[in-house]
Amino acid sequence: MTADTAGNVYVADVNNDAVRLITPAGVVTTIAGLPGRAGFSTGAGTNYLDHPRGLTLWNGTLYATSGNAVAAIYNLTAP
């Protein structure tokens, strides 16, 4: 789990193969991965993560460990 300066919290939802964004207002959104669909596929549109665990935010990009890889998640915007 990590947070940004706006108070948004990013959570690695390991059991659902997704990364969630929780806003200060409590709104929860899936920002990466497809809940319940393990695998590793990146790019625009549908993407899959394999049990994401570690998260870090650096210069506006969120990095998530997924299996034996690191995925960069760009264009982070709260709903």
mmCIF file of C-alpha atoms in Angstrom:
data_model
loop_
_atom_site.group_PDB
_atom_site.id
_atom_site.type_symbol
_atom_site.label_atom_id
_atom_site.label_comp_id
_atom_site.label_asym_id
_atom_site.label_seq_id
_atom_site.Cartn_x
_atom_site.Cartn_y
_atom_site.Cartn_z
ATOM 1 C CA MET A 1 0.000 0.000 0.000
ATOM 2 C CA THR A 2 1.181 3.543 -0.723
ATOM 3 C CA ALA A 3 -0.320 7.043 -0.800
ATOM 4 C CA ASP A 4 0.112 10.255 -2.765
ATOM 5 C CA THR A 5 0.199 13.886 -1.630
ATOM 6 C CA ALA A 6 -3.518 14.337 -2.445
ATOM 7 C CA GLY A 7 -4.451 11.703 0.140
ATOM 8 C CA ASN A 8 -5.267 8.928 -2.340
ATOM 9 C CA VAL A 9 -4.309 5.443 -1.166
ATOM 10 C CA TYR A 10 -3.193 2.713 -3.583
ATOM 11 C CA VAL A 11 -3.713 -0.877 -2.436
ATOM 12 C CA ALA A 12 -2.366 -4.112 -3.920
ATOM 13 C CA ASP A 13 -5.401 -6.423 -3.824
ATOM 14 C CA VAL A 14 -3.391 -9.643 -3.947
ATOM 15 C CA ASN A 15 -6.282 -12.105 -3.843
ATOM 16 C CA ASN A 16 -8.182 -10.329 -6.619
ATOM 17 C CA ASP A 17 -5.198 -9.656 -8.940
ATOM 18 C CA ALA A 18 -5.816 -5.908 -9.005
ATOM 19 C CA VAL A 19 -4.590 -2.531 -7.773
ATOM 20 C CA ARG A 20 -7.227 -0.330 -6.134
ATOM 21 C CA LEU A 21 -7.346 3.428 -5.650
ATOM 22 C CA ILE A 22 -9.125 4.740 -2.555
ATOM 23 C CA THR A 23 -9.827 8.475 -2.569
ATOM 24 C CA PRO A 24 -10.008 10.617 0.579
ATOM 25 C CA ALA A 25 -13.818 10.504 0.141
ATOM 26 C CA GLY A 26 -13.716 6.687 0.351
ATOM 27 C CA VAL A 27 -14.423 5.966 -3.332
ATOM 28 C CA VAL A 28 -12.755 2.696 -4.397
ATOM 29 C CA THR A 29 -11.751 2.159 -8.035
ATOM 30 C CA THR A 30 -9.794 -0.595 -9.786
ATOM 31 C CA ILE A 31 -6.952 1.117 -11.671
ATOM 32 C CA ALA A 32 -5.006 -1.928 -12.852
ATOM 33 C CA GLY A 33 -5.684 -5.591 -13.335
ATOM 34 C CA LEU A 34 -8.924 -7.438 -13.883
ATOM 35 C CA PRO A 35 -10.329 -8.686 -10.580
ATOM 36 C CA GLY A 36 -10.234 -12.478 -10.461
ATOM 37 C CA ARG A 37 -8.140 -12.827 -13.646
ATOM 38 C CA ALA A 38 -4.536 -13.704 -12.815
ATOM 39 C CA GLY A 39 -1.865 -13.303 -15.470
ATOM 40 C CA PHE A 40 0.437 -10.636 -16.764
ATOM 41 C CA SER A 41 -0.548 -8.490 -19.722
ATOM 42 C CA THR A 42 0.103 -4.773 -19.976
ATOM 43 C CA GLY A 43 -0.777 -1.921 -22.274
ATOM 44 C CA ALA A 44 -3.763 0.281 -22.937
ATOM 45 C CA GLY A 45 -7.147 -1.309 -22.387
ATOM 46 C CA THR A 46 -7.502 -4.584 -20.529
ATOM 47 C CA ASN A 47 -4.488 -5.560 -18.492
ATOM 48 C CA TYR A 48 -3.849 -8.393 -16.064
ATOM 49 C CA LEU A 49 -1.728 -8.625 -12.949
ATOM 50 C CA ASP A 50 -0.532 -11.750 -11.175
ATOM 51 C CA HIS A 51 -1.056 -11.282 -7.432
ATOM 52 C CA PRO A 52 0.366 -7.745 -7.157
ATOM 53 C CA ARG A 53 2.191 -7.250 -3.866
ATOM 54 C CA GLY A 54 4.592 -4.341 -3.632
ATOM 55 C CA LEU A 55 3.599 -0.795 -4.610
ATOM 56 C CA THR A 56 5.585 2.399 -4.772
ATOM 57 C CA LEU A 57 4.810 5.807 -6.223
ATOM 58 C CA TRP A 58 7.596 7.784 -7.849
ATOM 59 C CA ASN A 59 7.288 10.959 -9.975
ATOM 60 C CA GLY A 60 3.593 10.354 -10.669
ATOM 61 C CA THR A 61 4.024 6.742 -11.777
ATOM 62 C CA LEU A 62 2.837 3.835 -9.669
ATOM 63 C CA TYR A 63 4.988 0.700 -9.791
ATOM 64 C CA ALA A 64 3.549 -2.686 -8.813
ATOM 65 C CA THR A 65 5.297 -6.020 -8.490
ATOM 66 C CA SER A 66 3.385 -8.749 -10.307
ATOM 67 C CA GLY A 67 4.737 -12.273 -10.333
ATOM 68 C CA ASN A 68 8.350 -11.909 -11.463
ATOM 69 C CA ALA A 69 7.818 -8.518 -13.111
ATOM 70 C CA VAL A 70 7.319 -4.862 -12.255
ATOM 71 C CA ALA A 71 4.430 -3.036 -13.935
ATOM 72 C CA ALA A 72 4.421 0.747 -14.355
ATOM 73 C CA ILE A 73 0.949 2.273 -14.040
ATOM 74 C CA TYR A 74 0.656 5.697 -15.687
ATOM 75 C CA ASN A 75 -2.001 8.400 -15.920
ATOM 76 C CA LEU A 76 -3.180 8.123 -12.344
ATOM 77 C CA THR A 77 -6.365 10.104 -11.881
ATOM 78 C CA ALA A 78 -8.942 9.856 -9.151
ATOM 79 C CA PRO A 79 -12.589 9.553 -10.235
#
